[in-house]
């Protein structure tokens, strides 16, 4: 394990930034052009420049999935000249980049996305970005009231990632978990020093104590998982749960694991751009087919989002849930309906209040 | 502090259910943390006693839900804050729900708190918020209980509340208030005083955060098209993509135009925006201009009023005069 005094954190980040583009969570208030609304909008990822102040917020409002699966991306273009049709491949080899300060929940979300985009047939757009990204994760010293990563077996005291970091009052501790991570730690060796492998244990212990005391610490996922479609699909509670849902896409767009997209063509007049953009199962035209949509009412659309996270995805992915308990949907839904309320309502006695 | 209490509303709801005046109640359902209240339909005294809540986080405007709820059988009780009653009237003006199927109870309101402002102050470890007179007691994970001045943590729309008066109800709980001389146009005036470049930069910055989730549209009581053109694959302008920030500007400007003269300034759009974009400033600019060009007009103040934009009178201002007046109110070219 390596460590670096917090006073030298800027030098550490500078050393990382020398190896690849470095993105860090920042607050809107940092930059003068961003006003009070930007601040209240929460933290977001921005490219690190010398002296950039990192956000003290626990997590970013938008999840870092954007780096691998951006909200909009062009896939190819077509051009017609007379009777000749040309197709242009718009893919380019992505440059290396580092995501610094990713939380354990969000690191797990990349695994959730990998299972979808990197399984056969591999999504080359996603794979390209993923191959070039280095994840530097950070343990959560102060989990929020809305966090429930542990419900899904995620350890905020000991995240996954290429490089794992912990911070106490004096130092940032770093350890590499992958080859990529070792490469990065070697590159920043000048600004870090060796330390005992248990140097971060005190931080881990504190985080664990705090996780024990979270308001959602008792939430269990046991009732859910693969094979439970029949148990939950026809539960009358879906009607009540979905009653006030606006069918906006806020929950899906802030969610680190929501992975649905739409593919469309845009005719610029000179060429046709084929692009994809995030879609939401909460939208009435989601997966619209020639015969109409396969989910004609809103209860069905609402049910899909939660059944996907809690039943269908685990069924197809060896039991892995596709909610990582980040709490974003808890704090951003306009009507405060969310996966925790759904789990409590449907999850049997274990989750009852 | 709110002058009406949960108990008072609960009692009223049970009384109206028992008397058969209504068969359902539209109310607020308690969540895990006090601030995560969900709008819900209650059908019995038991349900109400178990989950009905009224606190400083009951900001949701129920008017729009009445479109769906009045399609059902029987009457529904709805609790309306003063600002909600304007939306209620505006929806009636547009014939969007069946008034006969609603029993509206007006409730006085002292403003609703904004959890984002509270979290900005005390951090993200909030586990609950209680109101104690003019103070908020915030329960936190890491700093114990923190006492805040309630007035400083009210939502923006409540700090510049335009009216304490209910413009629609069947029954009123407590005393009615008055239309308030509020500071709601102050921020608009600041924008007007900017140069076009500064103003462009302001909106570019704000709208650059938009994730196009459509929550602003979906919550808006003036946005009640059964299928929005932006969500209809057959419209030709359907779009979920954020291809560049220009598209976002177009979406928001078109939406602001579409609700101009019908927007009651209920503030729901800004409340729900996950990116805290001050959408109310766009709408208030339209309201302010309509007031200046055609005389004061408040959408929803009465049922059946014609918005100036769709009501031709010979005395209407000529477009040229309107454009010329921009110079007088600042906003000249740089
Ligand atoms: S659950 Fe909430 S965020 Fe999601 S679509 Fe419904 S109202 Fe919007
Ligand atoms: S469903 Fe909610 S809590 Fe779960 S990963 Fe998505 S945003 Fe986070
Ligand atoms: S959900 Fe867990 S990993 Fe994610 S931010 Fe909260 S404590 Fe950290
Ligand atoms: S609610 Fe906010 S983020 Fe969502 S579409 Fe409206 S302005 Fe954009
Ligand atoms: S635009 Fe905003 S303020 Fe105006 S009616 Fe719609 S939600 Fe309310």
XYZ file of C-alpha atoms and ligand atoms in Angstrom:
727
model
C 0.000 0.000 0.000
C 1.104 3.540 -0.774
C 0.190 6.782 0.921
C 0.328 10.478 0.192
C -0.127 13.344 2.648
C -3.378 15.199 2.013
C -1.362 18.389 1.776
C 0.182 16.912 -1.381
C -3.030 15.738 -2.942
C -2.752 18.277 -5.727
C 0.678 16.891 -6.632
C -0.754 13.376 -6.624
C -3.551 14.390 -8.962
C -1.071 16.262 -11.137
C 1.024 13.115 -11.431
C -2.059 11.108 -12.399
C -3.091 13.737 -14.925
C 0.294 13.368 -16.607
C -0.496 9.781 -17.516
C -4.025 10.300 -18.884
C -6.948 12.685 -18.848
C -8.133 12.861 -15.259
C -11.737 13.410 -14.227
C -12.692 14.286 -10.658
C -15.935 15.158 -8.855
C -16.278 18.910 -8.376
C -18.899 21.300 -7.070
C -20.675 23.736 -9.318
C -19.741 26.557 -6.982
C -16.050 26.231 -7.788
C -16.203 27.917 -11.092
C -17.299 31.507 -10.967
C -19.684 31.113 -13.874
C -21.682 28.539 -11.991
C -24.169 30.015 -9.594
C -26.208 28.983 -6.596
C -28.401 26.723 -8.721
C -25.385 24.852 -9.991
C -24.268 24.354 -6.437
C -27.614 22.987 -5.375
C -27.623 20.764 -8.460
C -24.838 18.803 -6.777
C -21.420 17.546 -7.728
C -20.429 16.461 -11.211
C -17.352 15.072 -12.940
C -15.048 17.550 -14.627
C -11.580 17.359 -16.051
C -8.943 18.070 -13.441
C -6.737 21.110 -13.922
C -3.985 22.279 -11.645
C -5.579 23.416 -8.404
C -9.086 22.044 -9.056
C -10.883 21.655 -5.726
C -12.559 18.287 -5.322
C -16.167 18.162 -4.190
C -16.804 17.224 -0.583
C -20.148 15.761 -1.569
C -20.535 12.049 -1.184
C -21.427 11.446 -4.802
C -22.230 13.095 -8.124
C -25.805 13.853 -9.198
C -25.286 12.214 -12.562
C -23.614 8.888 -12.267
C -20.235 8.265 -13.916
C -21.834 5.796 -16.336
C -21.768 8.701 -18.827
C -18.080 8.026 -19.351
C -18.749 4.599 -20.813
C -22.307 4.932 -21.975
C -22.891 8.594 -22.828
C -26.399 9.995 -22.988
C -26.074 10.546 -26.729
C -23.542 9.195 -29.169
C -23.254 9.002 -32.911
C -22.880 5.485 -34.230
C -22.389 6.017 -37.944
C -23.347 8.347 -40.763
C -24.799 7.710 -44.210
C -24.480 9.788 -47.307
C -26.388 9.461 -50.560
C -24.843 10.877 -53.717
C -27.074 10.057 -56.664
C -27.592 6.330 -56.357
C -24.456 5.779 -54.345
C -24.838 5.127 -50.629
C -21.784 5.614 -48.453
C -21.569 4.482 -44.857
C -19.015 6.082 -42.548
C -17.782 4.413 -39.404
C -17.569 7.180 -36.796
C -15.793 5.057 -34.194
C -12.351 6.237 -33.115
C -9.992 4.648 -30.668
C -10.758 6.373 -27.377
C -7.977 8.017 -25.379
C -7.000 6.754 -21.932
C -8.714 8.421 -19.018
C -8.859 8.153 -15.259
C -11.991 8.466 -13.143
C -10.994 9.524 -9.675
C -13.085 9.200 -6.522
C -15.666 6.718 -7.780
C -17.770 5.268 -4.955
C -18.165 1.546 -4.350
C -21.762 1.565 -5.582
C -20.808 3.188 -8.861
C -17.855 0.855 -9.386
C -20.275 -2.039 -9.090
C -22.562 -0.345 -11.592
C -19.817 -0.744 -14.191
C -19.941 -4.507 -13.634
C -23.700 -4.380 -14.126
C -23.214 -2.535 -17.409
C -20.327 -4.808 -18.461
C -22.582 -7.832 -18.212
C -24.881 -6.248 -20.739
C -22.562 -4.438 -23.115
C -19.559 -6.756 -23.077
C -21.388 -10.043 -23.451
C -21.867 -11.416 -26.925
C -22.473 -9.494 -29.193
C -19.992 -7.049 -27.673
C -20.950 -3.398 -27.901
C -17.821 -1.978 -29.499
C -18.650 1.618 -28.559
C -18.888 0.755 -24.883
C -15.974 -1.681 -24.995
C -13.720 0.957 -26.511
C -14.331 3.418 -23.684
C -14.258 0.776 -21.000
C -10.879 -0.520 -22.165
C -9.389 2.949 -21.889
C -10.840 3.891 -18.501
C -8.957 3.497 -15.232
C -11.136 3.505 -12.121
C -9.729 5.031 -8.962
C -12.314 4.383 -6.282
C -12.690 5.983 -2.872
C -14.136 4.517 0.327
C -17.119 6.455 1.725
C -16.180 8.143 4.965
C -19.612 9.611 5.427
C -22.328 7.522 3.795
C -25.575 9.441 3.266
C -28.953 8.741 4.809
C -30.144 7.410 1.457
C -27.290 4.925 0.903
C -28.043 1.196 0.934
C -25.197 -0.386 -1.013
C -24.813 -3.114 1.611
C -28.263 -4.421 0.777
C -26.657 -5.641 -2.443
C -23.431 -6.888 -0.914
C -21.367 -3.850 -1.892
C -18.693 -2.747 0.554
C -18.345 1.025 0.810
C -15.405 0.511 3.182
C -13.494 -1.544 0.630
C -14.584 -0.752 -2.924
C -13.640 -2.522 -6.136
C -11.725 -0.711 -8.887
C -8.276 -0.501 -10.494
C -6.889 1.578 -7.648
C -8.662 1.787 -4.278
C -8.267 4.821 -2.017
C -9.034 5.666 1.575
C -8.651 9.002 3.258
C -8.171 9.937 6.880
C -7.381 13.368 8.325
C -3.755 13.255 7.219
C -3.270 10.853 4.333
C -4.759 9.314 1.286
C -3.935 5.598 1.052
C -3.803 3.843 -2.293
C -3.627 0.241 -3.332
C -3.768 -1.320 -6.783
C -6.153 -4.156 -7.576
C -5.430 -4.662 -11.269
C -2.574 -4.421 -13.706
C -3.882 -1.105 -14.944
C -3.980 0.087 -11.364
C -0.408 -0.987 -10.726
C 0.675 0.909 -13.778
C -0.952 4.039 -12.445
C 0.510 3.639 -8.955
C 3.978 3.177 -10.457
C 3.513 6.350 -12.429
C 2.743 8.317 -9.266
C 5.455 6.646 -7.139
C 7.359 9.914 -6.799
C 4.575 11.594 -4.890
C 3.593 8.606 -2.744
C 5.442 6.556 -0.160
C 5.207 2.984 1.025
C 3.100 2.178 4.060
C 1.881 -0.870 5.941
C -0.840 -2.888 4.260
C -3.136 -2.313 7.217
C -2.672 1.476 7.197
C -6.239 2.058 6.078
C -7.814 -0.385 8.515
C -8.868 2.313 10.946
C -10.724 4.132 8.156
C -12.381 0.904 7.096
C -13.503 0.227 10.647
C -15.045 3.688 10.964
C -16.862 3.337 7.669
C -18.204 -0.044 8.709
C -19.500 1.329 11.993
C -21.233 4.093 10.117
C -22.735 1.707 7.594
C -24.206 -0.282 10.489
C -26.089 2.771 11.634
C -27.563 3.907 8.328
C -31.346 4.284 8.317
C -31.602 1.733 5.495
C -29.130 -0.713 7.051
C -31.886 -3.280 7.626
C -33.155 -3.362 4.078
C -32.864 -6.905 2.710
C -32.688 -8.104 -0.861
C -33.296 -11.755 0.052
C -36.901 -11.818 -1.087
C -35.884 -10.816 -4.611
C -33.702 -12.336 -7.294
C -33.939 -14.681 -10.267
C -36.955 -16.952 -10.527
C -39.231 -14.568 -8.641
C -41.217 -13.278 -11.589
C -44.356 -15.143 -10.619
C -44.074 -14.039 -7.011
C -44.149 -10.351 -7.792
C -45.442 -9.765 -11.308
C -49.131 -9.807 -10.440
C -48.886 -8.231 -7.013
C -51.753 -5.743 -6.685
C -49.393 -3.365 -4.870
C -47.947 -2.235 -8.204
C -51.084 -0.188 -8.818
C -50.697 1.728 -5.620
C -46.939 2.133 -5.964
C -47.197 3.519 -9.480
C -50.258 5.677 -8.813
C -48.536 9.057 -8.526
C -45.535 8.320 -10.765
C -45.199 11.038 -13.384
C -43.543 8.774 -15.915
C -40.704 11.244 -16.194
C -37.355 9.608 -16.700
C -35.525 11.149 -13.780
C -34.972 7.889 -11.917
C -33.663 6.129 -14.997
C -31.433 8.981 -16.085
C -29.728 9.458 -12.724
C -29.411 5.706 -12.156
C -25.911 4.309 -12.684
C -27.213 0.960 -13.893
C -30.108 1.916 -16.169
C -28.873 0.824 -19.559
C -31.687 1.164 -22.095
C -31.222 3.199 -25.210
C -33.007 4.112 -28.397
C -31.413 4.234 -31.856
C -32.591 6.868 -34.289
C -31.636 8.521 -37.534
C -31.283 12.246 -37.911
C -31.286 13.749 -41.368
C -29.156 16.866 -41.428
C -29.980 17.468 -45.095
C -26.460 16.580 -46.167
C -26.136 13.250 -44.419
C -27.979 10.957 -42.075
C -26.572 10.514 -38.591
C -27.474 7.346 -36.790
C -27.251 7.977 -33.063
C -28.279 6.331 -29.888
C -29.513 8.016 -26.739
C -30.653 6.917 -23.332
C -34.231 5.767 -23.172
C -36.447 5.116 -20.208
C -38.834 2.257 -19.566
C -40.981 4.900 -17.848
C -41.740 6.505 -21.228
C -44.883 5.616 -23.115
C -43.073 5.094 -26.415
C -40.390 2.861 -24.909
C -39.791 -0.166 -27.145
C -42.676 0.921 -29.320
C -43.288 -1.757 -31.918
C -45.261 -1.984 -35.092
C -48.285 -3.310 -33.204
C -48.087 -0.535 -30.625
C -46.187 -0.666 -27.395
C -45.720 -3.817 -25.410
C -46.558 -2.023 -22.160
C -49.672 0.017 -22.753
C -50.288 1.329 -19.248
C -48.168 3.145 -16.780
C -48.349 0.564 -14.038
C -46.716 -1.893 -16.431
C -43.974 0.555 -17.325
C -43.327 1.352 -13.685
C -43.266 -2.335 -12.778
C -40.716 -3.015 -15.501
C -38.125 -0.708 -13.966
C -38.184 -2.435 -10.599
C -38.691 -5.988 -11.842
C -35.697 -5.483 -14.107
C -33.452 -4.393 -11.239
C -34.676 -6.919 -8.700
C -35.728 -10.007 -10.679
C -35.039 -10.108 -14.422
C -31.457 -8.876 -14.329
C -30.382 -11.211 -11.499
C -32.114 -14.038 -13.303
C -29.933 -13.492 -16.362
C -26.737 -12.541 -14.547
C -26.050 -15.146 -11.937
C -27.993 -13.483 -9.161
C -26.373 -10.052 -9.412
C -28.881 -7.291 -8.692
C -28.899 -4.311 -10.986
C -29.544 -1.805 -8.239
C -26.387 -0.794 -6.412
C -28.089 1.172 -3.646
C -26.573 4.525 -4.566
C -29.694 6.374 -3.453
C -29.828 8.736 -6.432
C -33.413 7.878 -7.259
C -34.326 8.415 -3.609
C -33.149 11.969 -3.612
C -34.193 12.990 -7.128
C -37.636 11.526 -7.811
C -40.197 14.371 -7.942
C -42.697 12.317 -5.953
C -40.247 10.467 -3.712
C -41.226 7.072 -5.011
C -38.256 4.755 -5.314
C -36.820 1.276 -5.207
C -36.608 1.245 -1.409
C -40.321 1.921 -1.086
C -40.988 -0.780 -3.654
C -38.804 -3.297 -1.818
C -40.433 -2.528 1.493
C -43.896 -2.885 0.074
C -43.258 -6.077 -1.878
C -40.476 -7.675 0.077
C -42.489 -9.583 2.638
C -42.181 -9.317 6.398
C -38.447 -8.858 6.354
C -38.690 -5.427 4.836
C -41.969 -4.332 6.367
C -41.742 -1.233 8.523
C -44.891 26.742 11.285
C -47.915 25.519 9.429
C -51.136 26.621 11.051
C -52.898 23.498 9.887
C -51.777 20.220 11.356
C -51.831 16.633 10.230
C -54.489 15.873 12.833
C -56.776 18.584 11.575
C -56.513 17.356 7.969
C -56.890 13.753 9.037
C -60.013 14.585 10.985
C -61.480 16.468 8.031
C -60.679 13.627 5.652
C -62.232 10.989 7.905
C -65.297 13.137 8.452
C -65.864 13.547 4.713
C -65.248 9.849 4.050
C -67.624 8.825 6.847
C -70.315 11.193 5.606
C -69.994 9.733 2.128
C -69.226 13.170 0.657
C -66.155 11.619 -0.939
C -64.970 8.056 -1.467
C -61.260 8.817 -1.799
C -58.785 11.326 -0.461
C -55.809 12.722 -2.333
C -53.129 13.247 0.262
C -49.506 12.913 1.220
C -48.085 9.555 2.212
C -45.265 9.393 4.707
C -41.915 8.010 3.703
C -38.737 7.063 5.472
C -37.170 10.441 6.213
C -39.935 13.067 6.709
C -38.900 14.863 3.537
C -39.681 12.032 1.104
C -43.436 12.420 1.001
C -45.351 10.783 -1.872
C -48.726 11.905 -3.272
C -51.249 9.112 -2.808
C -54.919 8.174 -2.894
C -56.368 7.033 0.435
C -59.661 5.131 0.502
C -60.247 4.458 4.169
C -59.788 5.778 7.658
C -57.331 2.955 8.352
C -55.116 3.884 5.426
C -55.198 7.517 6.434
C -54.367 6.852 10.068
C -51.481 4.651 9.066
C -49.727 6.715 6.399
C -51.242 10.164 5.933
C -48.794 12.922 6.704
C -48.717 16.699 6.583
C -45.456 18.467 7.231
C -43.080 21.009 5.744
C -42.355 18.799 2.735
C -45.834 18.562 1.254
C -45.030 20.774 -1.697
C -46.494 18.579 -4.426
C -49.371 20.261 -6.250
C -52.251 17.795 -6.616
C -54.248 19.689 -9.242
C -52.889 17.826 -12.229
C -53.637 14.442 -10.677
C -57.320 15.370 -10.755
C -57.391 14.714 -14.495
C -56.749 11.057 -13.795
C -58.669 10.851 -10.554
C -61.913 12.369 -11.804
C -62.067 9.698 -14.484
C -62.944 7.300 -11.663
C -66.200 6.740 -9.780
C -67.321 9.047 -7.003
C -65.920 12.210 -5.525
C -62.374 12.704 -4.388
C -61.242 15.013 -1.616
C -58.251 17.119 -2.492
C -56.290 19.400 -0.199
C -55.124 22.556 -1.924
C -52.591 25.120 -0.823
C -53.170 28.648 -2.144
C -50.756 28.229 -5.089
C -52.393 24.904 -5.986
C -55.792 26.578 -6.333
C -54.523 28.651 -9.261
C -53.522 25.506 -11.122
C -56.884 24.014 -10.180
C -58.714 26.942 -11.810
C -56.478 26.983 -14.841
C -57.163 23.299 -15.449
C -60.881 23.999 -15.137
C -60.585 26.854 -17.620
C -59.068 24.345 -20.006
C -61.817 21.805 -19.254
C -59.307 19.245 -18.102
C -61.210 17.624 -15.240
C -64.682 17.165 -13.879
C -65.297 19.720 -11.113
C -68.358 17.788 -9.915
C -66.151 14.896 -8.896
C -63.924 16.917 -6.624
C -64.368 18.182 -3.107
C -61.664 20.796 -2.634
C -60.511 21.777 0.825
C -58.330 24.868 0.909
C -55.548 24.852 3.463
C -53.518 27.881 4.529
C -49.811 27.536 3.879
C -46.756 28.991 5.488
C -44.325 27.817 2.878
C -42.657 24.471 2.305
C -39.050 23.625 3.107
C -36.464 22.632 0.503
C -34.420 19.582 1.426
C -31.656 20.583 -0.997
C -31.065 23.812 0.882
C -31.020 21.925 4.150
C -28.540 19.348 2.847
C -26.349 22.075 1.449
C -26.108 23.409 4.991
C -25.829 20.278 7.102
C -24.459 17.715 4.653
C -25.967 14.573 3.219
C -26.454 12.624 6.411
C -30.008 13.869 6.977
C -32.267 11.229 8.503
C -35.255 13.381 9.350
C -36.516 16.934 9.725
C -39.019 18.146 12.280
C -40.600 21.542 12.603
C -40.567 23.326 15.924
C -42.195 26.727 15.663
C -40.008 28.871 13.452
C -37.156 26.359 13.650
C -36.357 23.177 11.806
C -34.744 20.405 13.802
C -32.653 18.380 11.394
C -31.624 14.918 12.549
C -28.272 14.023 11.063
C -25.995 11.003 11.078
C -22.801 12.818 11.920
C -23.645 16.060 13.687
C -26.551 15.126 15.908
C -29.565 17.440 15.759
C -29.034 20.716 13.953
C -31.377 23.643 14.507
C -32.052 25.874 11.524
C -34.164 28.959 10.972
C -37.128 27.606 9.074
C -37.614 30.789 7.059
C -34.146 30.498 5.507
C -34.755 27.001 4.169
C -38.047 27.505 2.408
C -38.275 26.668 -1.276
C -37.603 29.587 -3.601
C -41.224 29.731 -4.745
C -42.363 29.962 -1.126
C -39.930 32.719 -0.259
C -41.519 34.800 -3.012
C -45.044 33.430 -2.594
C -47.460 35.378 -4.771
C -50.658 34.646 -2.918
C -51.924 33.379 0.389
C -55.410 33.608 -1.004
C -57.314 30.526 -2.186
C -59.018 31.170 -5.487
C -60.973 27.914 -5.463
C -62.385 25.636 -2.769
C -65.530 24.011 -1.479
C -64.453 24.470 2.064
C -61.664 26.406 3.668
C -59.752 25.391 6.769
C -58.600 28.382 8.763
C -58.437 31.961 7.573
C -57.925 32.957 3.971
C -55.009 35.246 3.143
C -54.416 37.880 0.489
C -52.593 38.181 -2.774
C -49.073 39.133 -1.763
C -46.880 41.845 -3.200
C -43.970 39.505 -3.742
C -40.426 39.877 -4.989
C -40.861 37.136 -7.545
C -39.799 39.280 -10.506
C -36.589 40.588 -8.944
C -34.423 37.872 -10.452
C -36.063 38.391 -13.833
C -35.213 42.083 -13.655
C -31.582 41.137 -13.049
C -31.617 38.986 -16.164
C -33.203 41.775 -18.149
C -30.445 44.112 -17.077
C -27.795 41.804 -18.537
C -26.387 42.220 -22.003
C -27.615 39.619 -24.483
C -24.250 37.881 -24.284
C -24.342 37.693 -20.523
C -27.875 36.421 -20.598
C -26.980 33.826 -23.183
C -24.093 32.653 -21.027
C -26.373 32.496 -18.010
C -28.881 30.238 -19.732
C -26.231 28.200 -21.440
C -24.730 27.424 -18.060
C -28.057 26.598 -16.468
C -29.416 24.520 -19.325
C -26.140 22.702 -19.893
C -27.076 20.622 -16.856
C -30.387 19.480 -18.293
C -30.572 15.710 -18.649
C -33.826 15.917 -20.561
C -35.631 13.743 -18.077
C -38.814 15.681 -18.760
C -39.812 15.884 -15.106
C -40.493 19.619 -15.544
C -42.958 18.874 -18.299
C -44.515 15.854 -16.672
C -45.268 17.624 -13.420
C -46.549 20.840 -15.029
C -50.294 21.444 -14.633
C -50.202 23.509 -17.832
C -48.629 20.615 -19.760
C -51.553 18.277 -20.069
C -51.481 17.218 -23.694
C -52.235 13.526 -23.684
C -49.215 12.997 -25.840
C -46.548 15.660 -25.857
C -45.094 16.342 -29.315
C -41.656 15.722 -27.842
C -42.701 12.249 -26.719
C -44.664 11.220 -29.775
C -42.713 9.230 -32.366
C -45.237 10.263 -35.004
C -44.801 14.006 -34.458
C -41.510 14.252 -36.288
C -39.970 16.288 -33.464
C -39.896 13.557 -30.861
C -36.542 13.631 -29.217
C -34.887 12.012 -26.267
C -31.399 12.940 -27.312
C -29.380 15.709 -25.824
C -27.395 16.210 -28.968
C -26.159 19.640 -28.012
C -27.170 22.352 -25.618
C -28.986 24.164 -28.414
C -31.647 21.463 -28.429
C -32.180 21.886 -24.738
C -32.668 25.594 -25.193
C -35.187 24.927 -27.907
C -37.080 22.462 -25.757
C -37.281 24.823 -22.818
C -38.070 27.903 -24.851
C -40.792 26.101 -26.782
C -42.231 24.770 -23.560
C -42.148 28.218 -21.981
C -43.962 29.646 -25.019
C -46.493 26.871 -24.916
C -47.422 27.547 -21.296
C -47.161 31.348 -21.576
C -50.383 32.906 -20.349
C -51.413 29.582 -18.825
C -48.521 29.100 -16.444
C -49.704 30.080 -12.979
C -46.154 30.239 -11.610
C -46.902 27.305 -9.335
C -43.189 26.535 -9.269
C -43.494 22.777 -9.657
C -41.092 22.658 -12.615
C -38.240 24.127 -10.624
C -39.089 22.064 -7.579
C -38.780 18.739 -9.386
C -35.783 19.448 -11.604
C -33.041 17.021 -10.563
C -30.463 19.481 -11.863
C -31.845 22.487 -10.039
C -32.347 24.535 -13.192
C -34.257 27.767 -12.403
C -37.008 27.161 -14.945
C -39.274 29.576 -13.093
C -37.176 32.438 -14.438
C -38.209 31.627 -17.998
C -41.876 31.468 -17.063
C -41.756 34.580 -14.929
C -40.168 36.501 -17.772
C -43.219 35.691 -19.867
C -45.563 36.592 -17.026
C -43.767 39.860 -16.425
C -43.889 40.760 -20.117
C -47.547 39.861 -20.401
C -48.249 42.082 -17.397
C -46.260 44.916 -18.959
C -47.705 44.623 -22.457
C -51.322 43.761 -21.805
C -51.994 44.740 -18.197
C -51.763 42.550 -15.122
C -52.959 39.045 -15.688
C -52.723 36.101 -13.338
C -53.465 32.730 -14.905
C -55.853 30.719 -12.779
C -57.069 33.660 -10.697
C -60.516 32.919 -12.019
C -62.089 30.148 -14.063
C -62.777 31.037 -17.675
C -60.535 34.072 -18.004
C -58.971 34.520 -21.416
C -55.222 34.777 -21.473
C -54.113 38.008 -23.188
C -52.117 36.064 -25.748
C -55.234 34.412 -27.106
C -57.537 37.368 -26.611
C -57.393 40.044 -29.288
C -58.427 43.544 -28.346
C -58.063 46.651 -30.473
C -55.960 48.272 -27.806
C -53.324 45.521 -27.997
C -49.768 46.669 -28.191
C -48.116 46.542 -31.617
C -45.219 44.075 -31.870
C -42.876 46.958 -32.720
C -43.681 48.752 -29.470
C -42.977 45.607 -27.509
C -39.596 45.221 -29.135
C -38.784 48.892 -28.566
C -39.661 48.569 -24.908
C -36.893 46.016 -24.488
C -34.378 48.840 -24.740
C -36.107 50.802 -22.007
C -35.963 47.877 -19.648
C -32.285 47.235 -20.249
C -31.100 44.298 -22.302
C -29.683 46.417 -25.090
C -27.087 44.977 -27.385
C -23.691 44.922 -25.791
S -40.551 6.927 -10.184
Fe -40.249 9.135 -9.862
S -38.463 9.695 -11.106
Fe -39.195 7.697 -11.816
S -40.595 8.149 -13.523
Fe -41.859 7.999 -11.666
S -41.991 10.116 -10.915
Fe -40.294 10.074 -12.384
S -32.372 2.111 -8.712
Fe -31.904 3.991 -7.534
S -30.629 3.329 -5.812
Fe -30.657 1.660 -7.328
S -28.826 2.012 -8.574
Fe -30.550 3.044 -9.608
S -30.546 5.160 -8.854
Fe -29.240 3.940 -7.473
S -24.363 3.736 -1.611
Fe -22.581 2.951 -0.488
S -20.903 3.090 -1.922
Fe -22.532 4.389 -2.721
S -22.081 6.418 -1.973
Fe -23.436 5.465 -0.473
S -22.108 4.494 1.063
Fe -20.876 4.985 -0.744
S -36.611 18.595 -15.086
Fe -34.657 19.679 -15.300
S -33.207 18.142 -16.109
Fe -35.291 17.344 -16.419
S -35.846 17.998 -18.509
Fe -36.624 19.574 -17.106
S -34.979 21.092 -16.987
Fe -34.092 19.228 -17.869
S -44.407 25.990 -16.196
Fe -43.771 25.499 -14.097
S -44.630 27.167 -12.843
Fe -45.710 27.229 -14.806
S -47.554 25.992 -14.485
Fe -45.958 24.611 -15.335
S -44.972 23.680 -13.508
Fe -46.143 25.494 -12.800
